[in-house]
Amino acid sequence: MAGYFSSLSAKVTRARIPPAAAAVAALFLLLGISRAVHSGLVSSYETRWDQVSEEQCRGHLSIAIARFSQEQQSLRRLVDGLAASPEVHAFFLNKGSDRTPLFDRLAQLSREEGVGIDVYDGRGELAAWEGPGGPVPSGDLARALEGRPFTYVVRTPVSSLLLIGIPIRIADTVRGIGVVRRIIDSSAPLNNPLLRQEAVDEQLSREIGTTVEFSFAGEGETVNDSRYCSGPMYGPDSTFLGTVSVLRPARVMFFDSLGNVFQRIDAVLSVLLLLFAGWSVARPVASVRSPALGALLITALIWSIRYALLWLDVPSGFLSGGAFDPGMFASKFGFGLAKSIGELTITTVALSLNVALAARLWVRKSASIPSAARAPLPARVVAALAATILLFWILRGYAAAIRSGVFDSGLTYFDARVLLPSPGLVFMVFNFFLLGTCTIFAGIALALAIARWCSPAEGDSVSSSGWIAAGVLLAFAGVAFGMVRGTPLTSTLYRLVFGFGVLMAARGYQKLSAAGDILELRRYALLILAAAVVLLYPLLDDFVHEKDRGRVEVYAADELKPVDGWLKHVVEEGLHGFESEGYRERLSEGDAGDVAGIAFERWSSSLACSQGYDAMFTVIDPDGREASRFVIGSSIAGMTEADTALPLSSETIVRVRNFGTGVNALKVYAGSMPILGSDSALLGHVRVVVAAGQQALFRGETPAILRGSSEARMESFYRRVTLSEYRDGILLTSNNPLVPIARPLPEPVSEAFTDSTRASLWASEEIDGDRYETFFVRRGPTGIISLGLKELGATWHIVGIVKLAAGWAIVALLLILWWRIVQWRRRVPFRMTFRDRLLIALLVTAIVPLTFVAFYARVYEGEQQMETLEQQLDEETQGVIYNITEHPEQGVSVPAFPDTPLKAEELASDIGTDFNIYTDNRLRVSSRPTLYDVGILDTRLSGNVYAKIVLGGKRFVIQTEKIGSVEYSVGYRPILDANQNIIGVVSVPTLFRSEESEEQAARRNALLLGTYAAVLLLVVAIAAAFAGRIAAPVQKLTEATRRVAKGELDVHVSHEGAEGEISELIRAFDQMTHDLRRNREDLVRYERELAWKEMAKQVAHEIKNPLTPMRLSIQHLRRTYLDGAANFREILESVTKTVIEQIDTLSRIASEFSSFARMPRRNLDRLEVGRVIEEAVRLFGQETSVVFDIQIGDGIPPIVADREELRRALINIIRNGIQAMDGAGSILIRSSRDGGGVALSVKDHGKGVPADMIGKLFMPNFSTKTDGMGLGLAIVKKTIEDLHGTVMLESEVGVGTTVMIWLPSAEPERKAPA
Amino acid sequence: MRTTAPLTLLVVLAQALSPGMSIPPGESEQAGKTEIRDVFDDVQRGISQGNVAIFSPHIHSQVRVTLHGGETGLYSANQAYYLLQNFLRDRKPVSFAFTTYGESESTPYGTGNAAFTFRGVRQHAQIYVALAREGGRWVIMLINIY
């Protein structure tokens, strides 16, 4: 097979099929094969579907069962490892030893393995513990002490835990028991950070690609659902633990997924096909002569590929999340070109490629913008106006894209809570960067064109009046464009600055490109990149601000609108969710422990949860007893039973009741519904109560982390929103405690609302020294509600700019890296000026220590923060203990714990600190019982805390705890009685303070970022100034040396600003140029004299040759005349012919000398070498005895040369060849790409030249011919070397001569091959 | 007669061209209800056919979207379009019809049950759509597919 392919490859090569075309054909073939295989598989699976389905399901089932066994084994190994540990040995073998090391070991294991772990002693009493746990039945403990391990599954309202108890044996004697628990499945669908620990069933579902469900109900229970195949799971002693069910592959699903696989293969092949087809089309497009047509074709090609990718849904069809999630960003622009950040990135890259390729093509083909200078004035004015409108239209498009980037995305651009920009933000900044750069490049091109068309002068140069006229035009257009309705451009000033900026940029570009300074042009490009930041920030800032205000208005509308319909729906959705088969089964089984969790589970997947309403979900058994209840939010928790009660009827009922007045007005929507079993027997009733009102949303009332995943709520703002209500012009209430009670409505607002038709207005107000921009909106005849956004000061702008610049820097670094790789591949030496090196050295010297300082400052600041937190928790725990203690007389204190969660909550509210109290190592009361009630938090005191406080006697302990993905600190302090005995432990967690800590982080980050940004800017400015000052004399010297190298010796370098060695160097340089100048003058004089002498000698020699025959002929004529010769007439004819011939020779000699000496003005142009060769050969058409073989290779780059001069050089070489072959033979002319240039050779089959003469052939006056001047090849050499090329000659006597020429391509920085 | 006829014609024309004068209040309310029902009809048709473009012109610039097992939040109309389009691409609609309308309030709503095929399995979802008056027309402010 390999041989076949290599022979096919050889045939393809011989047949000269372009590789891209071969690839296209191969891809078509593969596409056909893919289709055929797909059809074959579908047909095969269709015929034996039942067998395939069963095999697949059984395969998945065995994987799931094996995985469950692995989990058990892993837990057993963990306990075995613990049993072998020195801490366990020390505890069991040394009676009465300190248990603290054992607690430490368990804390480490629990943290590392994510398990709860207990150690029981030989009497079955709990000796040490850590992590979540609960009581183990004494029967199991007794069996384990007899050497029999036990395994079972414990179910909590939110999850199921696999529990394994293993006897701890030391020297073959059972000394105790190790019990370990791990979450095996999660039954709560709530998308909450507390539950983000992926359970085994979720991992399995993801790995296998189908639904896997664990059921830990009783043995023998079969799953009747035919969509699943199920199997039992056993413990080590064959104890039945539960059932695992795997969703059977549905026929449609199976064939859909099979189709998806082939669809992806087809998409990949199609994309490759597109790329190869595009590549094969791109090369001919690049060789199109017209730059406009070439640019158009390239544009068409790029966008055809882009839209083809969209049509194939690549890569969105493969990747649905992350950068391709429309929830992060989506715009309908361009039929899906920006339907996600990922797609937008592909689009902006395509756009940049388009702009870059079109610009490159344009520069290569014509090197200039079309000049309309010779067109009549009206035509030029129209062209300039059209270009101006186009320029602002491009700017408008750019602004619209930025606006969409803000309004159509969920990204928070300037959120100071997070120090580093998120990946989404970096992607977006990258897109903005590309769009901004394209806009600026287009702006420069258009501004150049406008200035040229506004210039009265002819030709390519733009006069000052042209620039001024262009400036005026841009300014007027900028102002006028503001009148276009719906334009997303912000201020007139912005448009004017943009117009002025592009004009200056265009002028700078023209100056630099005219000077041909590539290095400066690169720096200029960097300046453009920096300008892209400046262009972006004001727009982004404006749009973000506008969006914030829009969101506030939406929230205001939410507050005002009647919500009856919606809230009834929320209640009904809550009720009907109970009708699912799963709940019915659990209610019919009547397991009290299981039913207790139902209310929380239903709530966690309800709209009431995701929308954040205060709610109560209750399950009532058929006897009218409450079986399960979950309450969230203080407005409902504070209500009496009578407030929320509804008759339990056989129908669904929803009722609305009003409570309170004014801002405290509350509407309660309550509904109840019977739940019937499959036999229509009553299983119980469910009741859902939802409260709505300004104060009713449970934010701030219940742990923020227990909310749903909705980010649309007001809390998702990165700055504080103050919600207040005024009645009759006086503040009734506000969620911001800084707003003074009974504050009057700000006067301008009050006046504005005297107009009864006014519904709302934005106004600025001051609250506690801070400025707020507030939206006031009328509510009822006398009420006004206000939503105030804290105004953003300088810190905001600094954070915004720094974060934007950080994203920018990442992008810029990647681009620089890419550019360096390209240069390295092209073997272009990296050029950096002395100033650049100096600047980098200074910046490194300054920034490296600054970075260390920043790092250590951050570490120190973190430690300080921890210390502050420790101190705060220490004081708060003391405060809680003080408040739960009674003081009947001086010096006597008696602990008096709150006996209900409500009392604890009231106390917490009074002292402003949430707390928990533990007695006998168990939670006694909590001011936030919700998380304990639903089993998310463990009610057992942390083992580590027990060891430190109870065993170690510490008076305060702080430790970091974790649930799901949330980490928080908790302070613990013992509660002592009058005899200093520990009677309990109080804990103060920071779990409920996420908003507070986020705000602190935002403030800290803003301060840090601002300070470091300012210091960094200062360092860069100082380093740049120093580097400039030190490098200036060196730069002057470099420039002067460059001029001297070009032949300018009249150079003088100023000593100003130079000191020490540099000053000496300048003096020495000046002296050197002075000496060089004098020497050159002497040399020139000497050379001139020498040349004159040589020329005179040569002219004399050359003239003498024809003069001799002329003299002899005329003497012969005179003698024959005097002799009266009879054939005088014939002699006269002969002599005059000879004389005329010699005069012609003299004339030719004169013209050859003239052309050698003459320095005509070159007319350089981009030339195709092949065409010049053809033109030169065409002149030898009359040479019928000479055969020309012309071989022009592929992909020859254009060169820069004077067409006439190059053609003359070729004619000289060809003529020499013909003469060397005595006018008959063949001449081979070859041309090919060689390195960065073009190689050209002319080979004749003439007499050849001896080796010792080859070196002299290019010298003037040397010739092997009798009739030549010896100047032909000298002129060729001069022509080629003037074009920075090389010419060489190879010859062999009797075989022939080859003249080899190499010329650089039109691309810069290409060198001749060595 | 000759002089008053053109004047009468002018008055009739002016009345016909002036909507405030030509349509009685009751009819205006009726027209509003028709407009609301048209929006709900478009939503129903769009979801049934799995084509968001049918009702996307009615989506407000900022809309709350809650999708079962997916996104929840306040999104722009463009984002909502693609979120719903992706949702309906993954779930092939089998049937959907609004069963309840609340048209008497300033925020009309419609709710109904939909059936989808998701990975070969039939799923049921409750759909709730609420409208609001914005810029002289009824727009979708809330879409819940739960």
PDB file of C-alpha atoms in Angstrom, chain A residues 975-1170:
ATOM      1  CA  ILE A 975     -18.015  28.991  76.861  1.00  0.00           C
ATOM      2  CA  LEU A 976     -16.979  28.617  80.493  1.00  0.00           C
ATOM      3  CA  ASP A 977     -19.102  28.296  83.589  1.00  0.00           C
ATOM      4  CA  ALA A 978     -18.353  29.958  86.931  1.00  0.00           C
ATOM      5  CA  ASN A 979     -15.791  27.225  87.674  1.00  0.00           C
ATOM      6  CA  GLN A 980     -14.011  27.767  84.374  1.00  0.00           C
ATOM      7  CA  ASN A 981     -15.292  24.446  83.025  1.00  0.00           C
ATOM      8  CA  ILE A 982     -16.040  24.267  79.320  1.00  0.00           C
ATOM      9  CA  ILE A 983     -19.786  23.930  78.900  1.00  0.00           C
ATOM     10  CA  GLY A 984     -19.951  24.768  75.230  1.00  0.00           C
ATOM     11  CA  VAL A 985     -18.266  26.316  72.249  1.00  0.00           C
ATOM     12  CA  VAL A 986     -19.405  29.395  70.339  1.00  0.00           C
ATOM     13  CA  SER A 987     -18.479  29.853  66.685  1.00  0.00           C
ATOM     14  CA  VAL A 988     -18.691  32.909  64.431  1.00  0.00           C
ATOM     15  CA  PRO A 989     -18.492  31.985  60.736  1.00  0.00           C
ATOM     16  CA  THR A 990     -17.691  34.445  57.929  1.00  0.00           C
ATOM     17  CA  LEU A 991     -19.743  32.300  55.544  1.00  0.00           C
ATOM     18  CA  PHE A 992     -22.560  34.836  55.358  1.00  0.00           C
ATOM     19  CA  ARG A 993     -20.382  37.836  54.643  1.00  0.00           C
ATOM     20  CA  SER A 994     -19.455  37.192  51.016  1.00  0.00           C
ATOM     21  CA  GLU A 995     -20.756  40.584  49.815  1.00  0.00           C
ATOM     22  CA  GLU A 996     -18.924  42.432  52.528  1.00  0.00           C
ATOM     23  CA  SER A 997     -15.637  40.663  51.784  1.00  0.00           C
ATOM     24  CA  GLU A 998     -16.120  41.153  48.044  1.00  0.00           C
ATOM     25  CA  GLU A 999     -16.593  44.879  48.554  1.00  0.00           C
ATOM     26  CA  GLN A1000     -13.467  45.000  50.693  1.00  0.00           C
ATOM     27  CA  ALA A1001     -11.555  43.094  48.013  1.00  0.00           C
ATOM     28  CA  ALA A1002     -12.788  45.534  45.374  1.00  0.00           C
ATOM     29  CA  ARG A1003     -11.647  48.521  47.420  1.00  0.00           C
ATOM     30  CA  ARG A1004      -8.286  46.911  48.153  1.00  0.00           C
ATOM     31  CA  ASN A1005      -7.711  45.914  44.537  1.00  0.00           C
ATOM     32  CA  ALA A1006      -8.655  49.361  43.297  1.00  0.00           C
ATOM     33  CA  LEU A1007      -6.206  50.943  45.708  1.00  0.00           C
ATOM     34  CA  LEU A1008      -3.444  48.467  44.862  1.00  0.00           C
ATOM     35  CA  LEU A1009      -3.997  48.662  41.139  1.00  0.00           C
ATOM     36  CA  GLY A1010      -4.213  52.429  41.207  1.00  0.00           C
ATOM     37  CA  THR A1011      -1.026  52.808  43.234  1.00  0.00           C
ATOM     38  CA  TYR A1012       0.997  50.360  41.194  1.00  0.00           C
ATOM     39  CA  ALA A1013      -0.322  51.724  37.929  1.00  0.00           C
ATOM     40  CA  ALA A1014       0.719  55.240  38.968  1.00  0.00           C
ATOM     41  CA  VAL A1015       4.167  54.065  40.141  1.00  0.00           C
ATOM     42  CA  LEU A1016       4.616  52.027  36.971  1.00  0.00           C
ATOM     43  CA  LEU A1017       3.669  54.962  34.767  1.00  0.00           C
ATOM     44  CA  LEU A1018       6.108  57.164  36.667  1.00  0.00           C
ATOM     45  CA  VAL A1019       8.875  54.569  36.323  1.00  0.00           C
ATOM     46  CA  VAL A1020       8.241  54.210  32.578  1.00  0.00           C
ATOM     47  CA  ALA A1021       8.193  57.987  32.106  1.00  0.00           C
ATOM     48  CA  ILE A1022      11.429  58.518  34.082  1.00  0.00           C
ATOM     49  CA  ALA A1023      13.150  55.566  32.380  1.00  0.00           C
ATOM     50  CA  ALA A1024      12.098  56.829  28.951  1.00  0.00           C
ATOM     51  CA  ALA A1025      13.350  60.330  29.752  1.00  0.00           C
ATOM     52  CA  PHE A1026      16.699  59.052  31.060  1.00  0.00           C
ATOM     53  CA  ALA A1027      17.138  56.617  28.200  1.00  0.00           C
ATOM     54  CA  GLY A1028      16.348  59.370  25.712  1.00  0.00           C
ATOM     55  CA  ARG A1029      18.794  61.766  27.315  1.00  0.00           C
ATOM     56  CA  ILE A1030      21.648  59.241  27.559  1.00  0.00           C
ATOM     57  CA  ALA A1031      21.061  57.754  24.143  1.00  0.00           C
ATOM     58  CA  ALA A1032      20.531  61.033  22.268  1.00  0.00           C
ATOM     59  CA  PRO A1033      24.254  61.684  21.522  1.00  0.00           C
ATOM     60  CA  VAL A1034      24.754  58.028  20.582  1.00  0.00           C
ATOM     61  CA  GLN A1035      21.721  58.210  18.309  1.00  0.00           C
ATOM     62  CA  LYS A1036      23.157  61.351  16.725  1.00  0.00           C
ATOM     63  CA  LEU A1037      26.460  59.559  16.201  1.00  0.00           C
ATOM     64  CA  THR A1038      24.682  56.540  14.715  1.00  0.00           C
ATOM     65  CA  GLU A1039      22.730  58.742  12.352  1.00  0.00           C
ATOM     66  CA  ALA A1040      25.890  60.632  11.397  1.00  0.00           C
ATOM     67  CA  THR A1041      27.760  57.352  10.801  1.00  0.00           C
ATOM     68  CA  ARG A1042      24.912  56.152   8.609  1.00  0.00           C
ATOM     69  CA  ARG A1043      25.158  59.334   6.568  1.00  0.00           C
ATOM     70  CA  VAL A1044      28.934  58.983   6.310  1.00  0.00           C
ATOM     71  CA  ALA A1045      28.468  55.388   5.129  1.00  0.00           C
ATOM     72  CA  LYS A1046      26.174  56.721   2.415  1.00  0.00           C
ATOM     73  CA  GLY A1047      28.937  59.042   1.315  1.00  0.00           C
ATOM     74  CA  GLU A1048      27.899  62.250   3.066  1.00  0.00           C
ATOM     75  CA  LEU A1049      31.086  63.477   4.677  1.00  0.00           C
ATOM     76  CA  ASP A1050      29.833  66.958   5.362  1.00  0.00           C
ATOM     77  CA  VAL A1051      28.448  65.855   8.730  1.00  0.00           C
ATOM     78  CA  HIS A1052      28.912  67.585  12.033  1.00  0.00           C
ATOM     79  CA  VAL A1053      27.654  66.216  15.365  1.00  0.00           C
ATOM     80  CA  SER A1054      26.777  68.637  18.136  1.00  0.00           C
ATOM     81  CA  HIS A1055      28.455  68.199  21.539  1.00  0.00           C
ATOM     82  CA  GLU A1056      25.363  69.481  23.338  1.00  0.00           C
ATOM     83  CA  GLY A1057      24.164  67.123  26.061  1.00  0.00           C
ATOM     84  CA  ALA A1058      27.211  64.864  25.727  1.00  0.00           C
ATOM     85  CA  GLU A1059      29.660  64.388  28.529  1.00  0.00           C
ATOM     86  CA  GLY A1060      32.812  62.388  29.206  1.00  0.00           C
ATOM     87  CA  GLU A1061      33.663  59.585  26.803  1.00  0.00           C
ATOM     88  CA  ILE A1062      30.698  60.297  24.562  1.00  0.00           C
ATOM     89  CA  SER A1063      31.871  63.897  24.114  1.00  0.00           C
ATOM     90  CA  GLU A1064      35.382  62.621  23.300  1.00  0.00           C
ATOM     91  CA  LEU A1065      33.871  60.179  20.839  1.00  0.00           C
ATOM     92  CA  ILE A1066      31.950  62.972  19.108  1.00  0.00           C
ATOM     93  CA  ARG A1067      35.087  65.085  18.835  1.00  0.00           C
ATOM     94  CA  ALA A1068      37.026  62.141  17.419  1.00  0.00           C
ATOM     95  CA  PHE A1069      34.187  61.456  14.994  1.00  0.00           C
ATOM     96  CA  ASP A1070      34.122  65.050  13.838  1.00  0.00           C
ATOM     97  CA  GLN A1071      37.901  64.963  13.347  1.00  0.00           C
ATOM     98  CA  MET A1072      37.579  61.699  11.445  1.00  0.00           C
ATOM     99  CA  THR A1073      34.914  63.054   9.086  1.00  0.00           C
ATOM    100  CA  HIS A1074      37.002  66.171   8.579  1.00  0.00           C
ATOM    101  CA  ASP A1075      40.037  64.026   7.635  1.00  0.00           C
ATOM    102  CA  LEU A1076      37.908  61.767   5.493  1.00  0.00           C
ATOM    103  CA  ARG A1077      36.452  64.755   3.710  1.00  0.00           C
ATOM    104  CA  ARG A1078      39.921  66.136   2.956  1.00  0.00           C
ATOM    105  CA  ASN A1079      41.282  62.737   1.896  1.00  0.00           C
ATOM    106  CA  ARG A1080      38.280  62.157  -0.309  1.00  0.00           C
ATOM    107  CA  GLU A1081      38.737  65.479  -2.021  1.00  0.00           C
ATOM    108  CA  ASP A1082      42.371  64.571  -2.666  1.00  0.00           C
ATOM    109  CA  LEU A1083      41.397  61.143  -3.850  1.00  0.00           C
ATOM    110  CA  VAL A1084      38.675  62.480  -6.087  1.00  0.00           C
ATOM    111  CA  ARG A1085      41.091  64.947  -7.573  1.00  0.00           C
ATOM    112  CA  TYR A1086      43.661  62.213  -8.147  1.00  0.00           C
ATOM    113  CA  GLU A1087      41.101  59.811  -9.561  1.00  0.00           C
ATOM    114  CA  ARG A1088      39.712  62.496 -11.809  1.00  0.00           C
ATOM    115  CA  GLU A1089      43.168  63.180 -13.154  1.00  0.00           C
ATOM    116  CA  LEU A1090      43.861  59.485 -13.545  1.00  0.00           C
ATOM    117  CA  ALA A1091      40.568  58.938 -15.278  1.00  0.00           C
ATOM    118  CA  TRP A1092      41.203  61.805 -17.619  1.00  0.00           C
ATOM    119  CA  LYS A1093      44.606  60.389 -18.400  1.00  0.00           C
ATOM    120  CA  GLU A1094      43.208  56.902 -18.939  1.00  0.00           C
ATOM    121  CA  MET A1095      40.348  58.253 -20.938  1.00  0.00           C
ATOM    122  CA  ALA A1096      42.644  60.418 -23.039  1.00  0.00           C
ATOM    123  CA  LYS A1097      44.960  57.481 -23.578  1.00  0.00           C
ATOM    124  CA  GLN A1098      42.130  55.171 -24.515  1.00  0.00           C
ATOM    125  CA  VAL A1099      40.362  57.727 -26.673  1.00  0.00           C
ATOM    126  CA  ALA A1100      43.624  58.497 -28.376  1.00  0.00           C
ATOM    127  CA  HIS A1101      44.308  54.813 -28.901  1.00  0.00           C
ATOM    128  CA  GLU A1102      40.841  54.088 -30.172  1.00  0.00           C
ATOM    129  CA  ILE A1103      40.722  57.140 -32.399  1.00  0.00           C
ATOM    130  CA  LYS A1104      44.168  56.380 -33.729  1.00  0.00           C
ATOM    131  CA  ASN A1105      43.086  53.005 -35.073  1.00  0.00           C
ATOM    132  CA  PRO A1106      40.506  54.296 -37.573  1.00  0.00           C
ATOM    133  CA  LEU A1107      42.614  57.350 -38.361  1.00  0.00           C
ATOM    134  CA  THR A1108      45.450  55.258 -39.821  1.00  0.00           C
ATOM    135  CA  PRO A1109      43.316  53.534 -42.513  1.00  0.00           C
ATOM    136  CA  MET A1110      41.645  56.888 -43.178  1.00  0.00           C
ATOM    137  CA  ARG A1111      45.060  58.575 -43.662  1.00  0.00           C
ATOM    138  CA  LEU A1112      46.333  55.721 -45.818  1.00  0.00           C
ATOM    139  CA  SER A1113      43.174  55.685 -47.918  1.00  0.00           C
ATOM    140  CA  ILE A1114      43.229  59.432 -48.507  1.00  0.00           C
ATOM    141  CA  GLN A1115      46.959  59.324 -49.348  1.00  0.00           C
ATOM    142  CA  HIS A1116      46.228  56.452 -51.769  1.00  0.00           C
ATOM    143  CA  LEU A1117      43.411  58.504 -53.326  1.00  0.00           C
ATOM    144  CA  ARG A1118      45.606  61.560 -53.713  1.00  0.00           C
ATOM    145  CA  ARG A1119      48.398  59.544 -55.372  1.00  0.00           C
ATOM    146  CA  THR A1120      46.054  57.855 -57.816  1.00  0.00           C
ATOM    147  CA  TYR A1121      44.505  61.221 -58.654  1.00  0.00           C
ATOM    148  CA  LEU A1122      47.901  62.798 -59.263  1.00  0.00           C
ATOM    149  CA  ASP A1123      48.915  59.774 -61.270  1.00  0.00           C
ATOM    150  CA  GLY A1124      45.755  60.114 -63.311  1.00  0.00           C
ATOM    151  CA  ALA A1125      44.827  56.526 -62.750  1.00  0.00           C
ATOM    152  CA  ALA A1126      42.282  55.146 -65.118  1.00  0.00           C
ATOM    153  CA  ASN A1127      40.298  53.397 -62.370  1.00  0.00           C
ATOM    154  CA  PHE A1128      40.246  56.484 -60.206  1.00  0.00           C
ATOM    155  CA  ARG A1129      36.454  56.346 -59.974  1.00  0.00           C
ATOM    156  CA  GLU A1130      36.567  52.831 -58.541  1.00  0.00           C
ATOM    157  CA  ILE A1131      39.348  53.801 -56.145  1.00  0.00           C
ATOM    158  CA  LEU A1132      37.357  56.862 -55.072  1.00  0.00           C
ATOM    159  CA  GLU A1133      34.375  54.627 -54.360  1.00  0.00           C
ATOM    160  CA  SER A1134      36.512  52.227 -52.324  1.00  0.00           C
ATOM    161  CA  VAL A1135      38.290  54.943 -50.358  1.00  0.00           C
ATOM    162  CA  THR A1136      35.137  56.890 -49.491  1.00  0.00           C
ATOM    163  CA  LYS A1137      33.542  53.623 -48.347  1.00  0.00           C
ATOM    164  CA  THR A1138      36.535  52.911 -46.104  1.00  0.00           C
ATOM    165  CA  VAL A1139      36.525  56.460 -44.730  1.00  0.00           C
ATOM    166  CA  ILE A1140      32.781  56.344 -43.995  1.00  0.00           C
ATOM    167  CA  GLU A1141      33.251  52.976 -42.254  1.00  0.00           C
ATOM    168  CA  GLN A1142      36.009  54.415 -40.109  1.00  0.00           C
ATOM    169  CA  ILE A1143      33.903  57.490 -39.316  1.00  0.00           C
ATOM    170  CA  ASP A1144      31.113  55.113 -38.220  1.00  0.00           C
ATOM    171  CA  THR A1145      33.642  53.331 -36.039  1.00  0.00           C
ATOM    172  CA  LEU A1146      34.639  56.666 -34.527  1.00  0.00           C
ATOM    173  CA  SER A1147      30.975  57.511 -33.961  1.00  0.00           C
ATOM    174  CA  ARG A1148      30.381  54.156 -32.240  1.00  0.00           C
ATOM    175  CA  ILE A1149      33.432  54.692 -30.076  1.00  0.00           C
ATOM    176  CA  ALA A1150      32.123  58.094 -29.086  1.00  0.00           C
ATOM    177  CA  SER A1151      28.652  56.709 -28.230  1.00  0.00           C
ATOM    178  CA  GLU A1152      30.026  53.816 -26.166  1.00  0.00           C
ATOM    179  CA  PHE A1153      32.164  56.180 -24.148  1.00  0.00           C
ATOM    180  CA  SER A1154      29.209  58.449 -23.774  1.00  0.00           C
ATOM    181  CA  SER A1155      26.919  55.665 -22.468  1.00  0.00           C
ATOM    182  CA  PHE A1156      29.588  54.440 -20.056  1.00  0.00           C
ATOM    183  CA  ALA A1157      30.135  57.872 -18.639  1.00  0.00           C
ATOM    184  CA  ARG A1158      26.510  58.886 -18.646  1.00  0.00           C
ATOM    185  CA  MET A1159      24.500  58.511 -15.336  1.00  0.00           C
ATOM    186  CA  PRO A1160      20.941  58.620 -16.591  1.00  0.00           C
ATOM    187  CA  ARG A1161      18.089  59.125 -14.146  1.00  0.00           C
ATOM    188  CA  ARG A1162      16.734  55.700 -13.291  1.00  0.00           C
ATOM    189  CA  ASN A1163      13.047  55.032 -13.431  1.00  0.00           C
ATOM    190  CA  LEU A1164      12.646  52.262 -10.861  1.00  0.00           C
ATOM    191  CA  ASP A1165       9.581  50.069 -11.003  1.00  0.00           C
ATOM    192  CA  ARG A1166       8.362  46.658  -9.892  1.00  0.00           C
ATOM    193  CA  LEU A1167       9.234  44.275 -12.709  1.00  0.00           C
ATOM    194  CA  GLU A1168       8.588  40.680 -13.521  1.00  0.00           C
ATOM    195  CA  VAL A1169      11.926  39.271 -14.700  1.00  0.00           C
ATOM    196  CA  GLY A1170      10.302  36.815 -17.097  1.00  0.00           C
TER     197      GLY A1170
END
